[in-house]
Amino acid sequence: MWTSIASLLALLSSSAALNIILTNDDSWASANIRRWARRAPSRVSAADTMSMRFIADVGAPYFGHDVKNPDLFYFNGTPAAAVVFGIDILAPIHFGSNPIDLVVSGPNEGQNNGPFTFTLSGTVGATYTAVERGIPAVAFSAGNGTHRSFTTNTGDTSDPANLAAQVVVNIVRALSNNVNVSQERLLPLGIGMSVNIPTFGPGINCTSPPSTFTRLTGGATVNQITLDPTTGFPVANNLEARGVNANINGVRDDPGETPTSAGCETAVSIFSVDYDAPERIAVPIQRRLRKNIRADNLP
Ligand SMILES: *[C@@H]1O[C@H](CO)[C@@H](O)[C@H](O)[C@H]1NC(C)=O
Ligand SMILES: *[C@@H]1O[C@H](CO)[C@@H](O)[C@H](O)[C@H]1NC(C)=O
Ligand SMILES: *[C@@H]1O[C@H](CO)[C@@H](O)[C@H](O)[C@H]1NC(C)=O
């Protein structure tokens, strides 16, 4: 994973510059995130775990910076730990007393669709941790899952990392356009966004996907385990199960992000970190429990 802090001056013409933390778990050398960091042309800092493999030996410090760029940091921890390190330790150094306006996680190498993946994804985990800290945050997960270094970026606009960076720029710009962050938050408290970008690559007829508003549920999958008939070992498969697709929250008429991002569309879902069941569902359950459990055990 890595976390970077960037001042996004050049993206914004009218409103004040944004203080942004960038984070990902695919290594700080990942083509996807380096490209996006370059589109944010001011100072950048990053923290990363995977990079330990490339740049540090056992016994190396738990965090450090790129030898060529003192503003890029790696951090040896989970994605959520890296973003918290960015929030608590790196941001005050880079932004002083100015607040962090946005955390951007990704673009991840691979999509993170549906509620099951939402809970286990490092990219989304860093995002909801930032939201829980009170900072607006957006996860970006790209369909192209090839793990590759920024040094393999062809520089062509059609390079999958550059196409994904363009989607990130467009969405961050749409989110921040005409918002004065000293007066208004980019997203309400407790709310974040998860964006799934379709697959870009050679031979795939998709370069500038339209954005579609989606919900996490709808065509989503959860794991099912079967036993491999040859080896006898358990194998995980994707199952489109009813529970993971129960549509309780969100905009009912929006399509699911899973089928949407499987085509040439960017799926834009808005989530909350309030995991309580809605009152209309919780209250009848409480009523039934109250009736059936001894009075001294429940209020
Ligand atoms: C943004 O809001 C601050 C605080 O109210 C104000 O000082 C500043 O002029 C505003 N910036 C713009 C570009 O309107
Ligand atoms: C992902 O991008 C890489 C680098 O351009 C490319 O080699 C690979 O074929 C792409 N994957 C897909 C599924 O298109
Ligand atoms: C590529 O997709 C566009 C629409 O997304 C379509 O109009 C065009 O015909 C497609 N081109 C090919 C070669 O399939």
mmCIF file of N, CA and C in Angstrom, residues 126-205:
data_model
loop_
_atom_site.group_PDB
_atom_site.id
_atom_site.type_symbol
_atom_site.label_atom_id
_atom_site.label_comp_id
_atom_site.label_asym_id
_atom_site.label_seq_id
_atom_site.Cartn_x
_atom_site.Cartn_y
_atom_site.Cartn_z
ATOM 1 N N ALA A 126 -9.095 1.405 3.506
ATOM 2 C CA ALA A 126 -8.412 2.683 3.780
ATOM 3 C C ALA A 126 -9.395 3.834 3.607
ATOM 4 N N THR A 127 -10.314 3.677 2.646
ATOM 5 C CA THR A 127 -11.284 4.730 2.359
ATOM 6 C C THR A 127 -12.272 4.882 3.507
ATOM 7 N N TYR A 128 -12.846 3.749 3.970
ATOM 8 C CA TYR A 128 -13.831 3.931 5.054
ATOM 9 C C TYR A 128 -13.178 4.264 6.384
ATOM 10 N N THR A 129 -11.904 3.921 6.539
ATOM 11 C CA THR A 129 -11.199 4.361 7.755
ATOM 12 C C THR A 129 -11.073 5.884 7.755
ATOM 13 N N ALA A 130 -10.734 6.450 6.602
ATOM 14 C CA ALA A 130 -10.645 7.917 6.494
ATOM 15 C C ALA A 130 -12.007 8.555 6.740
ATOM 16 N N VAL A 131 -13.060 7.952 6.172
ATOM 17 C CA VAL A 131 -14.422 8.478 6.386
ATOM 18 C C VAL A 131 -14.761 8.431 7.876
ATOM 19 N N GLU A 132 -14.362 7.343 8.546
ATOM 20 C CA GLU A 132 -14.618 7.226 9.986
ATOM 21 C C GLU A 132 -13.848 8.280 10.780
ATOM 22 N N ARG A 133 -12.700 8.694 10.237
ATOM 23 C CA ARG A 133 -11.953 9.787 10.874
ATOM 24 C C ARG A 133 -12.568 11.150 10.573
ATOM 25 N N GLY A 134 -13.593 11.164 9.747
ATOM 26 C CA GLY A 134 -14.288 12.416 9.448
ATOM 27 C C GLY A 134 -13.811 13.083 8.178
ATOM 28 N N ILE A 135 -13.011 12.387 7.366
ATOM 29 C CA ILE A 135 -12.462 12.979 6.144
ATOM 30 C C ILE A 135 -13.174 12.399 4.921
ATOM 31 N N PRO A 136 -13.680 13.247 4.021
ATOM 32 C CA PRO A 136 -14.287 12.729 2.794
ATOM 33 C C PRO A 136 -13.274 11.860 2.041
ATOM 34 N N ALA A 137 -13.725 10.716 1.523
ATOM 35 C CA ALA A 137 -12.776 9.804 0.885
ATOM 36 C C ALA A 137 -13.448 9.060 -0.258
ATOM 37 N N VAL A 138 -12.652 8.774 -1.298
ATOM 38 C CA VAL A 138 -13.153 8.057 -2.470
ATOM 39 C C VAL A 138 -12.192 6.920 -2.804
ATOM 40 N N ALA A 139 -12.737 5.710 -2.963
ATOM 41 C CA ALA A 139 -11.951 4.555 -3.419
ATOM 42 C C ALA A 139 -12.085 4.445 -4.933
ATOM 43 N N PHE A 140 -10.973 4.211 -5.613
ATOM 44 C CA PHE A 140 -10.987 3.954 -7.055
ATOM 45 C C PHE A 140 -10.391 2.567 -7.288
ATOM 46 N N SER A 141 -11.115 1.722 -8.020
ATOM 47 C CA SER A 141 -10.646 0.368 -8.294
ATOM 48 C C SER A 141 -10.747 0.129 -9.793
ATOM 49 N N ALA A 142 -9.609 -0.135 -10.419
ATOM 50 C CA ALA A 142 -9.566 -0.260 -11.876
ATOM 51 C C ALA A 142 -9.705 -1.712 -12.303
ATOM 52 N N GLY A 143 -10.406 -1.922 -13.418
ATOM 53 C CA GLY A 143 -10.628 -3.277 -13.909
ATOM 54 C C GLY A 143 -9.335 -3.971 -14.325
ATOM 55 N N ASN A 144 -8.386 -3.199 -14.845
ATOM 56 C CA ASN A 144 -7.113 -3.813 -15.240
ATOM 57 C C ASN A 144 -6.324 -4.145 -13.983
ATOM 58 N N GLY A 145 -6.149 -5.441 -13.718
ATOM 59 C CA GLY A 145 -5.502 -5.887 -12.492
ATOM 60 C C GLY A 145 -4.025 -6.201 -12.647
ATOM 61 N N THR A 146 -3.445 -5.887 -13.792
ATOM 62 C CA THR A 146 -2.026 -6.189 -14.013
ATOM 63 C C THR A 146 -1.165 -5.402 -13.027
ATOM 64 N N HIS A 147 -0.342 -6.130 -12.249
ATOM 65 C CA HIS A 147 0.557 -5.481 -11.307
ATOM 66 C C HIS A 147 1.804 -5.046 -12.056
ATOM 67 N N ARG A 148 1.990 -3.734 -12.202
ATOM 68 C CA ARG A 148 3.100 -3.254 -13.011
ATOM 69 C C ARG A 148 3.662 -1.962 -12.450
ATOM 70 N N SER A 149 4.923 -1.752 -12.720
ATOM 71 C CA SER A 149 5.611 -0.570 -12.210
ATOM 72 C C SER A 149 5.314 0.640 -13.090
ATOM 73 N N PHE A 150 5.404 1.811 -12.489
ATOM 74 C CA PHE A 150 5.214 3.051 -13.254
ATOM 75 C C PHE A 150 6.241 3.193 -14.375
ATOM 76 N N THR A 151 7.372 2.489 -14.236
ATOM 77 C CA THR A 151 8.418 2.584 -15.266
ATOM 78 C C THR A 151 7.988 1.895 -16.566
ATOM 79 N N THR A 152 6.901 1.058 -16.507
ATOM 80 C CA THR A 152 6.411 0.401 -17.730
ATOM 81 C C THR A 152 5.338 1.242 -18.422
ATOM 82 N N ASN A 153 4.982 2.389 -17.836
ATOM 83 C CA ASN A 153 3.966 3.240 -18.465
ATOM 84 C C ASN A 153 4.491 3.747 -19.811
ATOM 85 N N THR A 154 3.697 3.495 -20.862
ATOM 86 C CA THR A 154 4.142 3.868 -22.207
ATOM 87 C C THR A 154 4.112 5.382 -22.418
ATOM 88 N N GLY A 155 3.400 6.084 -21.558
ATOM 89 C CA GLY A 155 3.278 7.530 -21.727
ATOM 90 C C GLY A 155 2.165 7.894 -22.692
ATOM 91 N N ASP A 156 1.650 6.901 -23.403
ATOM 92 C CA ASP A 156 0.568 7.124 -24.351
ATOM 93 C C ASP A 156 -0.740 7.338 -23.577
ATOM 94 N N THR A 157 -1.625 8.179 -24.106
ATOM 95 C CA THR A 157 -2.895 8.404 -23.400
ATOM 96 C C THR A 157 -3.703 7.110 -23.282
ATOM 97 N N SER A 158 -3.439 6.135 -24.181
ATOM 98 C CA SER A 158 -4.204 4.890 -24.143
ATOM 99 C C SER A 158 -3.630 3.863 -23.162
ATOM 100 N N ASP A 159 -2.514 4.192 -22.494
ATOM 101 C CA ASP A 159 -2.000 3.267 -21.477
ATOM 102 C C ASP A 159 -3.074 3.118 -20.388
ATOM 103 N N PRO A 160 -3.405 1.863 -19.999
ATOM 104 C CA PRO A 160 -4.481 1.660 -19.017
ATOM 105 C C PRO A 160 -4.326 2.499 -17.750
ATOM 106 N N ALA A 161 -3.091 2.714 -17.288
ATOM 107 C CA ALA A 161 -2.875 3.525 -16.078
ATOM 108 C C ALA A 161 -3.247 4.984 -16.339
ATOM 109 N N ASN A 162 -2.988 5.452 -17.551
ATOM 110 C CA ASN A 162 -3.297 6.845 -17.884
ATOM 111 C C ASN A 162 -4.802 7.046 -18.082
ATOM 112 N N LEU A 163 -5.460 6.025 -18.646
ATOM 113 C CA LEU A 163 -6.916 6.094 -18.810
ATOM 114 C C LEU A 163 -7.588 6.116 -17.435
ATOM 115 N N ALA A 164 -7.087 5.285 -16.512
ATOM 116 C CA ALA A 164 -7.656 5.238 -15.154
ATOM 117 C C ALA A 164 -7.413 6.571 -14.444
ATOM 118 N N ALA A 165 -6.212 7.143 -14.614
ATOM 119 C CA ALA A 165 -5.891 8.429 -13.976
ATOM 120 C C ALA A 165 -6.852 9.514 -14.471
ATOM 121 N N GLN A 166 -7.204 9.426 -15.758
ATOM 122 C CA GLN A 166 -8.131 10.415 -16.321
ATOM 123 C C GLN A 166 -9.509 10.311 -15.657
ATOM 124 N N VAL A 167 -9.951 9.075 -15.378
ATOM 125 C CA VAL A 167 -11.235 8.883 -14.694
ATOM 126 C C VAL A 167 -11.175 9.501 -13.293
ATOM 127 N N VAL A 168 -10.053 9.275 -12.589
ATOM 128 C CA VAL A 168 -9.908 9.822 -11.234
ATOM 129 C C VAL A 168 -9.962 11.353 -11.276
ATOM 130 N N VAL A 169 -9.213 11.925 -12.199
ATOM 131 C CA VAL A 169 -9.186 13.386 -12.335
ATOM 132 C C VAL A 169 -10.596 13.912 -12.597
ATOM 133 N N ASN A 170 -11.325 13.269 -13.511
ATOM 134 C CA ASN A 170 -12.676 13.726 -13.853
ATOM 135 C C ASN A 170 -13.596 13.684 -12.635
ATOM 136 N N ILE A 171 -13.500 12.612 -11.857
ATOM 137 C CA ILE A 171 -14.431 12.458 -10.730
ATOM 138 C C ILE A 171 -14.056 13.383 -9.572
ATOM 139 N N VAL A 172 -12.761 13.528 -9.301
ATOM 140 C CA VAL A 172 -12.352 14.465 -8.234
ATOM 141 C C VAL A 172 -12.734 15.887 -8.623
ATOM 142 N N ARG A 173 -12.592 16.200 -9.893
ATOM 143 C CA ARG A 173 -12.970 17.530 -10.378
ATOM 144 C C ARG A 173 -14.484 17.738 -10.242
ATOM 145 N N ALA A 174 -15.262 16.716 -10.598
ATOM 146 C CA ALA A 174 -16.726 16.832 -10.492
ATOM 147 C C ALA A 174 -17.148 17.007 -9.032
ATOM 148 N N LEU A 175 -16.432 16.331 -8.131
ATOM 149 C CA LEU A 175 -16.765 16.381 -6.704
ATOM 150 C C LEU A 175 -16.423 17.732 -6.097
ATOM 151 N N SER A 176 -15.364 18.362 -6.596
ATOM 152 C CA SER A 176 -14.855 19.573 -5.949
ATOM 153 C C SER A 176 -15.202 20.851 -6.700
ATOM 154 N N ASN A 177 -15.756 20.711 -7.899
ATOM 155 C CA ASN A 177 -16.051 21.886 -8.711
ATOM 156 C C ASN A 177 -16.985 22.844 -7.970
ATOM 157 N N ASN A 178 -16.558 24.095 -7.853
ATOM 158 C CA ASN A 178 -17.360 25.145 -7.208
ATOM 159 C C ASN A 178 -17.647 24.899 -5.731
ATOM 160 N N VAL A 179 -16.868 24.033 -5.082
ATOM 161 C CA VAL A 179 -17.015 23.848 -3.636
ATOM 162 C C VAL A 179 -15.863 24.597 -2.965
ATOM 163 N N ASN A 180 -16.182 25.488 -2.058
ATOM 164 C CA ASN A 180 -15.141 26.156 -1.278
ATOM 165 C C ASN A 180 -14.940 25.328 -0.011
ATOM 166 N N VAL A 181 -13.835 24.589 0.028
ATOM 167 C CA VAL A 181 -13.647 23.631 1.129
ATOM 168 C C VAL A 181 -13.421 24.298 2.484
ATOM 169 N N SER A 182 -13.174 25.597 2.497
ATOM 170 C CA SER A 182 -13.101 26.227 3.820
ATOM 171 C C SER A 182 -14.496 26.536 4.356
ATOM 172 N N GLN A 183 -15.494 26.353 3.515
ATOM 173 C CA GLN A 183 -16.875 26.576 3.970
ATOM 174 C C GLN A 183 -17.713 25.303 3.990
ATOM 175 N N GLU A 184 -17.308 24.340 3.175
ATOM 176 C CA GLU A 184 -18.189 23.198 2.921
ATOM 177 C C GLU A 184 -17.345 21.931 2.744
ATOM 178 N N ARG A 185 -17.814 20.816 3.266
ATOM 179 C CA ARG A 185 -17.127 19.539 3.073
ATOM 180 C C ARG A 185 -17.406 19.018 1.662
ATOM 181 N N LEU A 186 -16.492 18.197 1.143
ATOM 182 C CA LEU A 186 -16.709 17.606 -0.187
ATOM 183 C C LEU A 186 -17.773 16.516 -0.136
ATOM 184 N N LEU A 187 -17.906 15.864 1.023
ATOM 185 C CA LEU A 187 -18.954 14.853 1.229
ATOM 186 C C LEU A 187 -19.436 15.002 2.673
ATOM 187 N N PRO A 188 -20.711 14.683 2.958
ATOM 188 C CA PRO A 188 -21.188 14.783 4.340
ATOM 189 C C PRO A 188 -20.430 13.834 5.271
ATOM 190 N N LEU A 189 -20.473 14.135 6.567
ATOM 191 C CA LEU A 189 -19.834 13.293 7.574
ATOM 192 C C LEU A 189 -20.354 11.850 7.480
ATOM 193 N N GLY A 190 -19.463 10.880 7.517
ATOM 194 C CA GLY A 190 -19.865 9.471 7.494
ATOM 195 C C GLY A 190 -20.125 8.917 6.102
ATOM 196 N N ILE A 191 -19.909 9.740 5.073
ATOM 197 C CA ILE A 191 -20.211 9.325 3.698
ATOM 198 C C ILE A 191 -18.925 9.277 2.869
ATOM 199 N N GLY A 192 -18.795 8.219 2.051
ATOM 200 C CA GLY A 192 -17.672 8.094 1.128
ATOM 201 C C GLY A 192 -18.174 7.610 -0.222
ATOM 202 N N MET A 193 -17.263 7.439 -1.157
ATOM 203 C CA MET A 193 -17.636 6.939 -2.483
ATOM 204 C C MET A 193 -16.713 5.802 -2.890
ATOM 205 N N SER A 194 -17.277 4.853 -3.621
ATOM 206 C CA SER A 194 -16.481 3.760 -4.171
ATOM 207 C C SER A 194 -16.712 3.730 -5.680
ATOM 208 N N VAL A 195 -15.641 3.911 -6.428
ATOM 209 C CA VAL A 195 -15.731 4.025 -7.880
ATOM 210 C C VAL A 195 -15.039 2.821 -8.520
ATOM 211 N N ASN A 196 -15.771 2.078 -9.331
ATOM 212 C CA ASN A 196 -15.184 0.949 -10.056
ATOM 213 C C ASN A 196 -15.056 1.299 -11.534
ATOM 214 N N ILE A 197 -13.796 1.297 -11.990
ATOM 215 C CA ILE A 197 -13.450 1.680 -13.361
ATOM 216 C C ILE A 197 -13.419 0.408 -14.210
ATOM 217 N N PRO A 198 -13.975 0.449 -15.445
ATOM 218 C CA PRO A 198 -13.964 -0.775 -16.265
ATOM 219 C C PRO A 198 -12.539 -1.162 -16.690
ATOM 220 N N THR A 199 -12.433 -2.308 -17.321
ATOM 221 C CA THR A 199 -11.119 -2.806 -17.736
ATOM 222 C C THR A 199 -10.638 -2.090 -18.993
ATOM 223 N N PHE A 200 -9.443 -1.534 -18.910
ATOM 224 C CA PHE A 200 -8.785 -0.937 -20.069
ATOM 225 C C PHE A 200 -7.636 -1.852 -20.466
ATOM 226 N N GLY A 201 -7.368 -1.932 -21.746
ATOM 227 C CA GLY A 201 -6.223 -2.730 -22.165
ATOM 228 C C GLY A 201 -6.228 -2.937 -23.654
ATOM 229 N N PRO A 202 -5.127 -3.502 -24.169
ATOM 230 C CA PRO A 202 -5.020 -3.735 -25.605
ATOM 231 C C PRO A 202 -6.168 -4.611 -26.102
ATOM 232 N N GLY A 203 -6.821 -4.210 -27.170
ATOM 233 C CA GLY A 203 -7.898 -5.023 -27.735
ATOM 234 C C GLY A 203 -9.237 -4.819 -27.058
ATOM 235 N N ILE A 204 -9.282 -3.993 -26.015
ATOM 236 C CA ILE A 204 -10.567 -3.721 -25.352
ATOM 237 C C ILE A 204 -11.073 -2.369 -25.835
ATOM 238 N N ASN A 205 -12.274 -2.387 -26.390
ATOM 239 C CA ASN A 205 -12.844 -1.168 -26.970
ATOM 240 C C ASN A 205 -13.473 -0.313 -25.886
#
